[in-house]
Amino acid sequence: SDEEGARIEIDEPQEQVLANPPGVFLLEGFEDDPRVPENLVDGVTDTCDEGHMWLAPFTPGSRHEIEITFKQEKTLARLRVWNYNGSRAHTQRGARGAEIRLD
């Protein structure tokens, strides 16, 4: 949210939201998987609909990163993070820890 509490819109999510690794859609058999990085800023939160989530393959010892680039300087007053919530069967998925850097 910005300093007035309004949601900060991302105009071009495919260009402004980058992830490493990008997602499970890189894996064989998952090419059409809808869990892509731009879902992180689609405005739909607190959902079990995987069409509004991002899922990347986990590799122990590797960095798993998301980078969001704003087209102009923004004041960030609040950041909400929703962990993976596909279903009760997926409670072991998602991030256990996170580091947030602002530049």
Short mmCIF file of N, CA, C and O in Angstrom, two decimals:
data_model
loop_
_atom_site.label_atom_id
_atom_site.label_comp_id
_atom_site.label_asym_id
_atom_site.label_seq_id
_atom_site.Cartn_x
_atom_site.Cartn_y
_atom_site.Cartn_z
N SER A 1 0.84 -1.19 0.00
CA SER A 1 0.00 0.00 0.00
C SER A 1 0.88 1.24 0.00
O SER A 1 1.98 1.23 0.54
N ASP A 2 0.35 2.30 -0.57
CA ASP A 2 1.10 3.55 -0.56
C ASP A 2 0.84 4.31 0.74
O ASP A 2 0.18 3.80 1.64
N GLU A 3 1.35 5.53 0.83
CA GLU A 3 1.23 6.29 2.08
C GLU A 3 -0.20 6.65 2.44
O GLU A 3 -0.50 6.99 3.58
N GLU A 4 -1.12 6.53 1.48
CA GLU A 4 -2.54 6.81 1.75
C GLU A 4 -3.35 5.52 1.95
O GLU A 4 -4.56 5.56 2.08
N GLY A 5 -2.66 4.37 1.93
CA GLY A 5 -3.33 3.10 2.14
C GLY A 5 -3.88 2.47 0.88
O GLY A 5 -4.51 1.42 0.92
N ALA A 6 -3.63 3.10 -0.27
CA ALA A 6 -4.14 2.57 -1.53
C ALA A 6 -3.21 1.49 -2.07
O ALA A 6 -1.99 1.55 -1.88
N ARG A 7 -3.79 0.53 -2.75
CA ARG A 7 -3.01 -0.54 -3.38
C ARG A 7 -2.14 0.05 -4.48
O ARG A 7 -2.59 0.87 -5.27
N ILE A 8 -0.88 -0.33 -4.53
CA ILE A 8 0.02 0.12 -5.58
C ILE A 8 -0.16 -0.80 -6.78
O ILE A 8 0.05 -2.01 -6.69
N GLU A 9 -0.59 -0.22 -7.89
CA GLU A 9 -0.85 -1.00 -9.09
C GLU A 9 0.44 -1.27 -9.86
O GLU A 9 1.33 -0.42 -9.92
N ILE A 10 0.53 -2.44 -10.44
CA ILE A 10 1.64 -2.83 -11.31
C ILE A 10 1.07 -2.86 -12.72
O ILE A 10 0.21 -3.69 -13.03
N ASP A 11 1.53 -1.96 -13.58
CA ASP A 11 0.97 -1.82 -14.93
C ASP A 11 1.32 -2.98 -15.86
O ASP A 11 0.50 -3.40 -16.66
N GLU A 12 2.55 -3.46 -15.79
CA GLU A 12 3.02 -4.51 -16.69
C GLU A 12 3.64 -5.65 -15.86
O GLU A 12 4.85 -5.77 -15.79
N PRO A 13 2.80 -6.47 -15.23
CA PRO A 13 3.31 -7.48 -14.31
C PRO A 13 4.30 -8.46 -14.92
O PRO A 13 5.23 -8.89 -14.25
N GLN A 14 4.15 -8.81 -16.19
CA GLN A 14 5.09 -9.76 -16.79
C GLN A 14 6.49 -9.17 -16.91
O GLN A 14 7.46 -9.90 -16.90
N GLU A 15 6.59 -7.85 -17.00
CA GLU A 15 7.90 -7.20 -17.07
C GLU A 15 8.38 -6.71 -15.71
O GLU A 15 9.58 -6.65 -15.46
N GLN A 16 7.48 -6.37 -14.82
CA GLN A 16 7.84 -5.75 -13.55
C GLN A 16 8.00 -6.75 -12.40
O GLN A 16 8.55 -6.41 -11.37
N VAL A 17 7.51 -7.97 -12.56
CA VAL A 17 7.61 -8.99 -11.51
C VAL A 17 8.45 -10.14 -12.06
O VAL A 17 8.03 -10.86 -12.96
N LEU A 18 9.64 -10.27 -11.52
CA LEU A 18 10.55 -11.33 -11.95
C LEU A 18 10.83 -12.27 -10.79
O LEU A 18 10.89 -11.84 -9.64
N ALA A 19 11.00 -13.53 -11.10
CA ALA A 19 11.28 -14.52 -10.07
C ALA A 19 12.38 -15.46 -10.54
O ALA A 19 12.52 -15.72 -11.73
N ASN A 20 13.16 -15.92 -9.58
CA ASN A 20 14.21 -16.87 -9.87
C ASN A 20 14.19 -17.96 -8.79
O ASN A 20 14.44 -17.64 -7.63
N PRO A 21 13.83 -19.18 -9.12
CA PRO A 21 13.40 -19.65 -10.44
C PRO A 21 12.01 -19.10 -10.77
O PRO A 21 11.23 -18.81 -9.87
N PRO A 22 11.72 -18.97 -12.08
CA PRO A 22 10.45 -18.36 -12.48
C PRO A 22 9.20 -19.13 -12.05
O PRO A 22 8.20 -18.53 -11.71
N GLY A 23 9.26 -20.44 -12.06
CA GLY A 23 8.08 -21.20 -11.65
C GLY A 23 8.16 -22.64 -12.07
O GLY A 23 9.05 -23.06 -12.82
N VAL A 24 7.19 -23.43 -11.59
CA VAL A 24 7.16 -24.86 -11.93
C VAL A 24 6.83 -25.08 -13.39
O VAL A 24 7.05 -26.17 -13.91
N PHE A 25 6.35 -24.06 -14.09
CA PHE A 25 6.03 -24.20 -15.51
C PHE A 25 7.27 -24.53 -16.34
O PHE A 25 7.16 -24.92 -17.50
N LEU A 26 8.46 -24.40 -15.77
CA LEU A 26 9.70 -24.78 -16.47
C LEU A 26 9.93 -26.29 -16.44
O LEU A 26 10.74 -26.81 -17.21
N LEU A 27 9.24 -26.98 -15.55
CA LEU A 27 9.44 -28.42 -15.40
C LEU A 27 8.63 -29.19 -16.44
O LEU A 27 7.52 -28.79 -16.80
N GLU A 28 9.19 -30.30 -16.87
CA GLU A 28 8.50 -31.15 -17.84
C GLU A 28 7.16 -31.60 -17.26
O GLU A 28 7.07 -32.04 -16.12
N GLY A 29 6.14 -31.45 -18.07
CA GLY A 29 4.79 -31.84 -17.66
C GLY A 29 4.02 -30.72 -16.99
O GLY A 29 2.83 -30.86 -16.72
N PHE A 30 4.67 -29.58 -16.70
CA PHE A 30 4.02 -28.45 -16.03
C PHE A 30 4.02 -27.19 -16.90
O PHE A 30 3.82 -26.09 -16.40
N GLU A 31 4.27 -27.34 -18.18
CA GLU A 31 4.42 -26.18 -19.08
C GLU A 31 3.21 -25.24 -19.05
O GLU A 31 3.37 -24.04 -19.26
N ASP A 32 2.03 -25.74 -18.81
CA ASP A 32 0.81 -24.91 -18.80
C ASP A 32 0.37 -24.53 -17.39
O ASP A 32 -0.76 -24.09 -17.18
N ASP A 33 1.25 -24.71 -16.41
CA ASP A 33 0.90 -24.42 -15.02
C ASP A 33 0.59 -22.93 -14.86
O ASP A 33 1.37 -22.07 -15.31
N PRO A 34 -0.53 -22.57 -14.23
CA PRO A 34 -0.93 -21.17 -14.10
C PRO A 34 -0.24 -20.41 -12.97
O PRO A 34 -0.45 -19.20 -12.82
N ARG A 35 0.59 -21.04 -12.16
CA ARG A 35 1.18 -20.41 -10.98
C ARG A 35 2.46 -19.66 -11.38
O ARG A 35 3.57 -20.13 -11.21
N VAL A 36 2.25 -18.46 -11.92
CA VAL A 36 3.33 -17.64 -12.48
C VAL A 36 3.60 -16.42 -11.60
O VAL A 36 2.73 -16.00 -10.82
N PRO A 37 4.79 -15.82 -11.69
CA PRO A 37 5.14 -14.70 -10.81
C PRO A 37 4.17 -13.52 -10.85
O PRO A 37 3.89 -12.91 -9.81
N GLU A 38 3.63 -13.19 -12.01
CA GLU A 38 2.74 -12.03 -12.08
C GLU A 38 1.47 -12.20 -11.27
O GLU A 38 0.79 -11.23 -10.93
N ASN A 39 1.14 -13.43 -10.88
CA ASN A 39 -0.01 -13.67 -10.01
C ASN A 39 0.19 -13.02 -8.64
O ASN A 39 -0.79 -12.74 -7.93
N LEU A 40 1.43 -12.78 -8.26
CA LEU A 40 1.71 -12.19 -6.95
C LEU A 40 1.14 -10.79 -6.80
O LEU A 40 0.96 -10.30 -5.69
N VAL A 41 0.88 -10.11 -7.91
CA VAL A 41 0.38 -8.72 -7.85
C VAL A 41 -0.95 -8.57 -8.57
O VAL A 41 -1.31 -7.47 -8.98
N ASP A 42 -1.71 -9.67 -8.72
CA ASP A 42 -2.97 -9.57 -9.46
C ASP A 42 -4.14 -9.06 -8.62
O ASP A 42 -5.25 -8.91 -9.11
N GLY A 43 -3.89 -8.76 -7.34
CA GLY A 43 -4.92 -8.18 -6.50
C GLY A 43 -5.81 -9.19 -5.80
O GLY A 43 -6.65 -8.82 -4.98
N VAL A 44 -5.65 -10.47 -6.11
CA VAL A 44 -6.45 -11.51 -5.47
C VAL A 44 -5.60 -12.14 -4.37
O VAL A 44 -4.55 -12.71 -4.63
N THR A 45 -6.05 -12.00 -3.13
CA THR A 45 -5.30 -12.52 -1.99
C THR A 45 -6.21 -13.42 -1.16
O THR A 45 -7.41 -13.50 -1.41
N ASP A 46 -5.65 -14.07 -0.18
CA ASP A 46 -6.42 -14.93 0.73
C ASP A 46 -7.31 -15.89 -0.07
O ASP A 46 -8.51 -15.93 0.11
N THR A 47 -6.69 -16.65 -0.97
CA THR A 47 -7.42 -17.53 -1.86
C THR A 47 -6.79 -18.92 -1.89
O THR A 47 -5.61 -19.08 -1.59
N CYS A 48 -7.57 -19.90 -2.25
CA CYS A 48 -7.07 -21.25 -2.49
C CYS A 48 -7.03 -21.55 -3.99
O CYS A 48 -6.74 -22.66 -4.40
N ASP A 49 -7.32 -20.55 -4.82
CA ASP A 49 -7.32 -20.70 -6.27
C ASP A 49 -5.89 -20.58 -6.79
O ASP A 49 -5.29 -19.50 -6.75
N GLU A 50 -5.34 -21.69 -7.28
CA GLU A 50 -3.96 -21.70 -7.74
C GLU A 50 -3.72 -20.78 -8.94
O GLU A 50 -2.59 -20.46 -9.26
N GLY A 51 -4.79 -20.35 -9.59
CA GLY A 51 -4.67 -19.40 -10.69
C GLY A 51 -4.26 -18.01 -10.23
O GLY A 51 -4.02 -17.12 -11.05
N HIS A 52 -4.18 -17.82 -8.91
CA HIS A 52 -3.76 -16.53 -8.34
C HIS A 52 -2.53 -16.70 -7.45
O HIS A 52 -2.29 -15.88 -6.56
N MET A 53 -1.77 -17.77 -7.69
CA MET A 53 -0.59 -18.05 -6.87
C MET A 53 0.65 -18.19 -7.73
O MET A 53 0.56 -18.30 -8.95
N TRP A 54 1.78 -18.20 -7.06
CA TRP A 54 3.06 -18.50 -7.71
C TRP A 54 3.66 -19.69 -7.00
O TRP A 54 3.61 -19.79 -5.77
N LEU A 55 4.21 -20.62 -7.77
CA LEU A 55 4.89 -21.77 -7.19
C LEU A 55 6.15 -22.03 -8.01
O LEU A 55 6.09 -22.11 -9.24
N ALA A 56 7.26 -22.11 -7.33
CA ALA A 56 8.54 -22.37 -7.98
C ALA A 56 9.14 -23.65 -7.42
O ALA A 56 8.91 -23.99 -6.26
N PRO A 57 9.92 -24.35 -8.23
CA PRO A 57 10.59 -25.53 -7.70
C PRO A 57 11.60 -25.14 -6.63
O PRO A 57 12.28 -24.12 -6.75
N PHE A 58 11.68 -25.93 -5.58
CA PHE A 58 12.60 -25.65 -4.49
C PHE A 58 13.87 -26.46 -4.68
O PHE A 58 13.83 -27.68 -4.90
N THR A 59 15.00 -25.78 -4.59
CA THR A 59 16.30 -26.43 -4.65
C THR A 59 17.06 -26.07 -3.39
O THR A 59 17.42 -24.90 -3.21
N PRO A 60 17.29 -27.04 -2.49
CA PRO A 60 18.02 -26.74 -1.25
C PRO A 60 19.37 -26.08 -1.53
O PRO A 60 20.08 -26.48 -2.45
N GLY A 61 19.69 -25.05 -0.77
CA GLY A 61 20.95 -24.35 -0.91
C GLY A 61 20.95 -23.26 -1.97
O GLY A 61 21.90 -22.50 -2.07
N SER A 62 19.89 -23.17 -2.76
CA SER A 62 19.80 -22.13 -3.80
C SER A 62 18.95 -20.97 -3.31
O SER A 62 18.11 -21.12 -2.43
N ARG A 63 19.17 -19.82 -3.92
CA ARG A 63 18.33 -18.65 -3.60
C ARG A 63 17.05 -18.73 -4.41
O ARG A 63 17.05 -19.16 -5.56
N HIS A 64 15.97 -18.32 -3.81
CA HIS A 64 14.67 -18.25 -4.46
C HIS A 64 14.21 -16.82 -4.28
O HIS A 64 13.97 -16.38 -3.15
N GLU A 65 14.13 -16.07 -5.38
CA GLU A 65 13.96 -14.62 -5.29
C GLU A 65 12.80 -14.11 -6.13
O GLU A 65 12.48 -14.68 -7.17
N ILE A 66 12.22 -13.04 -5.65
CA ILE A 66 11.20 -12.29 -6.38
C ILE A 66 11.67 -10.84 -6.42
O ILE A 66 12.10 -10.29 -5.41
N GLU A 67 11.60 -10.23 -7.59
CA GLU A 67 11.96 -8.82 -7.72
C GLU A 67 10.80 -8.08 -8.37
O GLU A 67 10.32 -8.48 -9.43
N ILE A 68 10.34 -7.04 -7.70
CA ILE A 68 9.26 -6.20 -8.24
C ILE A 68 9.85 -4.82 -8.50
O ILE A 68 10.40 -4.19 -7.60
N THR A 69 9.76 -4.36 -9.74
CA THR A 69 10.30 -3.08 -10.13
C THR A 69 9.16 -2.11 -10.42
O THR A 69 8.28 -2.42 -11.22
N PHE A 70 9.19 -0.97 -9.75
CA PHE A 70 8.19 0.07 -10.00
C PHE A 70 8.72 1.01 -11.09
O PHE A 70 9.92 1.27 -11.14
N LYS A 71 7.84 1.53 -11.91
CA LYS A 71 8.25 2.42 -12.99
C LYS A 71 8.68 3.78 -12.49
O LYS A 71 9.39 4.50 -13.17
N GLN A 72 8.22 4.14 -11.31
CA GLN A 72 8.63 5.41 -10.71
C GLN A 72 8.76 5.19 -9.20
O GLN A 72 8.28 4.20 -8.66
N GLU A 73 9.41 6.11 -8.52
CA GLU A 73 9.60 5.99 -7.08
C GLU A 73 8.25 5.94 -6.37
O GLU A 73 7.34 6.69 -6.70
N LYS A 74 8.14 5.04 -5.41
CA LYS A 74 6.90 4.88 -4.65
C LYS A 74 7.21 4.90 -3.16
O LYS A 74 8.28 4.49 -2.73
N THR A 75 6.26 5.37 -2.38
CA THR A 75 6.35 5.26 -0.93
C THR A 75 5.59 4.00 -0.55
O THR A 75 4.41 3.86 -0.86
N LEU A 76 6.27 3.08 0.10
CA LEU A 76 5.66 1.83 0.52
C LEU A 76 5.38 1.91 2.01
O LEU A 76 6.29 2.01 2.82
N ALA A 77 4.10 1.90 2.37
CA ALA A 77 3.71 2.02 3.77
C ALA A 77 3.35 0.67 4.38
O ALA A 77 3.44 0.49 5.59
N ARG A 78 2.95 -0.30 3.54
CA ARG A 78 2.56 -1.61 4.05
C ARG A 78 2.80 -2.66 2.97
O ARG A 78 2.56 -2.41 1.80
N LEU A 79 3.28 -3.81 3.39
CA LEU A 79 3.51 -4.92 2.48
C LEU A 79 2.85 -6.16 3.09
O LEU A 79 3.18 -6.55 4.21
N ARG A 80 1.92 -6.74 2.36
CA ARG A 80 1.25 -7.96 2.83
C ARG A 80 1.79 -9.13 2.05
O ARG A 80 1.90 -9.08 0.83
N VAL A 81 2.11 -10.19 2.77
CA VAL A 81 2.62 -11.40 2.14
C VAL A 81 1.69 -12.56 2.52
O VAL A 81 1.48 -12.82 3.70
N TRP A 82 1.15 -13.22 1.51
CA TRP A 82 0.32 -14.40 1.74
C TRP A 82 1.15 -15.61 1.32
O TRP A 82 1.66 -15.67 0.20
N ASN A 83 1.28 -16.58 2.18
CA ASN A 83 2.03 -17.78 1.85
C ASN A 83 1.17 -18.71 1.00
O ASN A 83 -0.05 -18.53 0.89
N TYR A 84 1.78 -19.72 0.42
CA TYR A 84 1.08 -20.65 -0.46
C TYR A 84 -0.09 -21.28 0.29
O TYR A 84 0.04 -21.71 1.42
N ASN A 85 -1.27 -21.33 -0.36
CA ASN A 85 -2.49 -21.77 0.31
C ASN A 85 -3.36 -22.60 -0.64
O ASN A 85 -4.54 -22.36 -0.77
N GLY A 86 -2.75 -23.56 -1.36
CA GLY A 86 -3.51 -24.35 -2.32
C GLY A 86 -4.64 -25.15 -1.67
O GLY A 86 -5.74 -25.19 -2.18
N SER A 87 -4.34 -25.79 -0.55
CA SER A 87 -5.34 -26.57 0.18
C SER A 87 -4.70 -27.05 1.47
O SER A 87 -3.51 -26.87 1.69
N ARG A 88 -5.48 -27.69 2.32
CA ARG A 88 -4.91 -28.22 3.56
C ARG A 88 -3.84 -29.27 3.28
O ARG A 88 -2.92 -29.45 4.05
N ALA A 89 -3.96 -29.95 2.15
CA ALA A 89 -2.96 -30.96 1.78
C ALA A 89 -1.61 -30.34 1.45
O ALA A 89 -0.60 -31.02 1.46
N HIS A 90 -1.59 -29.04 1.16
CA HIS A 90 -0.37 -28.36 0.77
C HIS A 90 0.22 -27.50 1.88
O HIS A 90 0.95 -26.56 1.61
N THR A 91 -0.05 -27.82 3.11
CA THR A 91 0.43 -26.99 4.21
C THR A 91 1.95 -26.99 4.35
O THR A 91 2.50 -26.12 5.01
N GLN A 92 2.63 -27.95 3.75
CA GLN A 92 4.09 -27.98 3.81
C GLN A 92 4.73 -27.13 2.71
O GLN A 92 5.93 -26.97 2.67
N ARG A 93 3.94 -26.59 1.80
CA ARG A 93 4.46 -25.72 0.75
C ARG A 93 4.51 -24.29 1.25
O ARG A 93 3.84 -23.93 2.20
N GLY A 94 5.29 -23.49 0.59
CA GLY A 94 5.36 -22.08 0.96
C GLY A 94 6.69 -21.77 1.61
O GLY A 94 7.54 -22.63 1.83
N ALA A 95 6.88 -20.51 1.88
CA ALA A 95 8.13 -20.03 2.46
C ALA A 95 8.10 -20.13 3.98
O ALA A 95 7.09 -19.82 4.61
N ARG A 96 9.20 -20.55 4.55
CA ARG A 96 9.33 -20.58 6.00
C ARG A 96 9.95 -19.28 6.50
O ARG A 96 9.65 -18.82 7.58
N GLY A 97 10.81 -18.70 5.70
CA GLY A 97 11.46 -17.45 6.06
C GLY A 97 11.57 -16.56 4.84
O GLY A 97 11.52 -17.04 3.71
N ALA A 98 11.68 -15.27 5.06
CA ALA A 98 11.80 -14.32 3.94
C ALA A 98 12.69 -13.15 4.35
O ALA A 98 12.77 -12.79 5.52
N GLU A 99 13.35 -12.61 3.37
CA GLU A 99 14.17 -11.42 3.54
C GLU A 99 13.64 -10.39 2.56
O GLU A 99 13.49 -10.70 1.37
N ILE A 100 13.35 -9.20 3.03
CA ILE A 100 12.81 -8.14 2.16
C ILE A 100 13.81 -7.01 2.09
O ILE A 100 14.28 -6.52 3.12
N ARG A 101 14.14 -6.61 0.88
CA ARG A 101 15.07 -5.50 0.66
C ARG A 101 14.38 -4.43 -0.18
O ARG A 101 13.72 -4.73 -1.15
N LEU A 102 14.56 -3.19 0.22
CA LEU A 102 13.98 -2.07 -0.52
C LEU A 102 15.12 -1.17 -0.99
O LEU A 102 16.06 -0.90 -0.26
N ASP A 103 15.00 -0.71 -2.20
CA ASP A 103 16.03 0.15 -2.76
C ASP A 103 15.38 1.42 -3.31
O ASP A 103 14.47 1.39 -4.06
#
